[in-house]
Coordinates of C-alpha atoms in Angstrom, one line a residue:
M21 CA -96.8 29.2 -28.1
K22 CA -94.5 29.5 -25.2
F23 CA -91.6 32.0 -25.3
H24 CA -88.3 30.1 -24.9
L25 CA -85.5 32.5 -23.9
P26 CA -82.5 30.2 -24.7
S27 CA -83.8 29.7 -28.3
F28 CA -84.4 33.4 -28.7
L29 CA -80.9 34.3 -27.5
L30 CA -79.4 31.6 -29.7
G31 CA -81.2 33.0 -32.8
Y32 CA -80.4 36.6 -31.9
T33 CA -76.7 35.7 -31.4
A34 CA -76.6 33.8 -34.7
G35 CA -78.1 36.8 -36.5
A36 CA -75.8 39.3 -34.9
G37 CA -72.8 37.0 -35.5
S38 CA -73.6 36.6 -39.2
V39 CA -73.8 40.4 -39.6
L40 CA -70.4 40.9 -37.9
L41 CA -68.9 38.0 -39.7
S42 CA -70.1 39.3 -43.1
R43 CA -68.2 42.6 -42.5
H44 CA -65.0 40.7 -42.1
L45 CA -65.6 38.1 -44.8
R46 CA -66.4 40.5 -47.5
P47 CA -62.8 41.7 -48.1
L48 CA -61.7 38.1 -48.1
L49 CA -64.3 37.0 -50.6
L50 CA -63.5 40.1 -52.7
E51 CA -59.8 39.0 -52.8
V52 CA -60.8 35.4 -53.7
A53 CA -63.0 36.6 -56.6
T54 CA -60.3 39.0 -57.8
A55 CA -57.8 36.1 -57.9
A56 CA -60.3 33.9 -59.7
Y57 CA -60.8 36.6 -62.4
R58 CA -57.1 37.1 -62.8
F59 CA -56.6 33.4 -63.2
G60 CA -59.4 33.2 -65.7
D61 CA -58.0 36.1 -67.7
R62 CA -54.6 34.4 -67.8
V63 CA -56.1 31.1 -69.0
M64 CA -58.1 32.9 -71.7
A65 CA -55.0 34.7 -73.0
R66 CA -52.9 31.5 -73.1
T67 CA -55.8 29.7 -74.8
A68 CA -55.9 32.4 -77.5
I69 CA -52.2 32.2 -78.1
R70 CA -52.3 28.4 -78.3
Q71 CA -55.3 28.6 -80.7
E72 CA -53.4 30.9 -82.9
D73 CA -50.4 28.6 -82.9
L74 CA -52.6 25.7 -83.9
E75 CA -54.2 27.7 -86.7
D76 CA -50.8 28.6 -88.1
L77 CA -49.7 24.9 -87.9
L78 CA -52.9 23.8 -89.7
A79 CA -52.5 26.5 -92.4
E80 CA -48.9 25.4 -93.0
A81 CA -50.0 21.7 -93.2
K82 CA -52.7 22.6 -95.7
A83 CA -50.2 24.6 -97.9
R84 CA -47.8 21.6 -97.9
A85 CA -50.6 19.2 -98.8
R86 CA -51.7 21.4 -101.7
R87 CA -48.1 21.8 -103.0
A88 CA -47.7 18.0 -102.8
A89 CA -51.0 17.5 -104.7
N90 CA -49.7 19.9 -107.4
G91 CA -46.5 17.9 -107.9
H92 CA -44.1 20.0 -105.9
A93 CA -41.7 18.6 -103.3
N94 CA -42.2 19.3 -99.6
G95 CA -39.7 22.1 -99.8
P96 CA -40.6 25.8 -99.9
A97 CA -43.1 27.0 -102.4
P98 CA -41.7 28.6 -105.6
T99 CA -41.8 32.3 -105.6

Protein backbone atom coordinates (compact mmCIF):
# COMPACT_ATOMS: atom_id res chain seq x y z
CA MET A 1 0.00 0.00 0.00
CA LYS A 2 1.31 3.39 -0.96
CA PHE A 3 1.83 6.07 1.72
CA HIS A 4 -0.34 9.11 0.95
CA LEU A 5 0.99 12.15 2.83
CA PRO A 6 -2.13 14.38 2.50
CA SER A 7 -4.34 11.61 3.94
CA PHE A 8 -1.88 11.05 6.77
CA LEU A 9 -1.77 14.76 7.61
CA LEU A 10 -5.55 15.03 7.43
CA GLY A 11 -5.96 12.09 9.85
CA TYR A 12 -3.30 13.39 12.19
CA THR A 13 -4.87 16.86 12.21
CA ALA A 14 -8.32 15.41 12.86
CA GLY A 15 -6.99 13.39 15.80
CA ALA A 16 -5.08 16.30 17.30
CA GLY A 17 -8.02 18.62 16.76
CA SER A 18 -10.42 16.27 18.53
CA VAL A 19 -8.10 16.11 21.55
CA LEU A 20 -7.82 19.89 21.72
CA LEU A 21 -11.52 20.36 21.13
CA SER A 22 -12.45 17.85 23.83
CA ARG A 23 -10.52 19.86 26.42
CA HIS A 24 -12.65 22.90 25.60
CA LEU A 25 -15.92 21.03 25.17
CA ARG A 26 -15.77 19.19 28.49
CA PRO A 27 -16.65 22.24 30.62
CA LEU A 28 -19.49 23.11 28.26
CA LEU A 29 -20.86 19.56 28.34
CA LEU A 30 -20.54 19.55 32.12
CA GLU A 31 -22.62 22.74 32.35
CA VAL A 32 -25.27 21.32 30.02
CA ALA A 33 -25.48 18.10 32.06
CA THR A 34 -25.70 20.09 35.31
CA ALA A 35 -28.54 22.19 33.93
CA ALA A 36 -30.35 19.05 32.77
CA TYR A 37 -30.09 17.49 36.23
CA ARG A 38 -31.33 20.69 37.89
CA PHE A 39 -34.27 20.80 35.50
CA GLY A 40 -35.04 17.14 36.16
CA ASP A 41 -34.93 17.69 39.92
CA ARG A 42 -37.35 20.62 39.63
CA VAL A 43 -39.73 18.59 37.50
CA MET A 44 -39.65 15.68 39.95
CA ALA A 45 -40.31 18.00 42.92
CA ARG A 46 -43.26 19.65 41.19
CA THR A 47 -44.60 16.26 40.14
CA ALA A 48 -44.49 15.05 43.74
CA ILE A 49 -46.35 18.15 44.92
CA ARG A 50 -49.01 17.74 42.23
CA GLN A 51 -49.37 14.04 43.04
CA GLU A 52 -49.92 14.87 46.70
CA ASP A 53 -52.55 17.47 45.76
CA LEU A 54 -54.32 14.89 43.60
CA GLU A 55 -54.26 12.31 46.40
CA ASP A 56 -55.77 14.87 48.80
CA LEU A 57 -58.50 15.70 46.29
CA LEU A 58 -59.34 12.03 45.73
CA ALA A 59 -59.41 11.33 49.48
CA GLU A 60 -61.83 14.21 50.00
CA ALA A 61 -64.02 12.99 47.13
CA LYS A 62 -64.05 9.48 48.62
CA ALA A 63 -65.03 10.84 52.03
CA ARG A 64 -67.89 12.86 50.52
CA ALA A 65 -69.08 9.85 48.54
CA ARG A 66 -69.15 7.67 51.65
CA ARG A 67 -70.95 10.35 53.67
CA ALA A 68 -73.55 10.61 50.92
CA ALA A 69 -73.94 6.83 50.86
CA ASN A 70 -74.55 6.89 54.64
CA GLY A 71 -77.36 9.44 54.25
CA HIS A 72 -75.48 12.60 55.25
CA ALA A 73 -75.58 15.84 53.29
CA ASN A 74 -72.53 17.05 51.34
CA GLY A 75 -71.62 19.33 54.22
CA PRO A 76 -68.93 18.68 56.78
CA ALA A 77 -68.91 15.34 58.55
CA PRO A 78 -70.41 15.29 62.03
CA THR A 79 -67.84 15.35 64.79
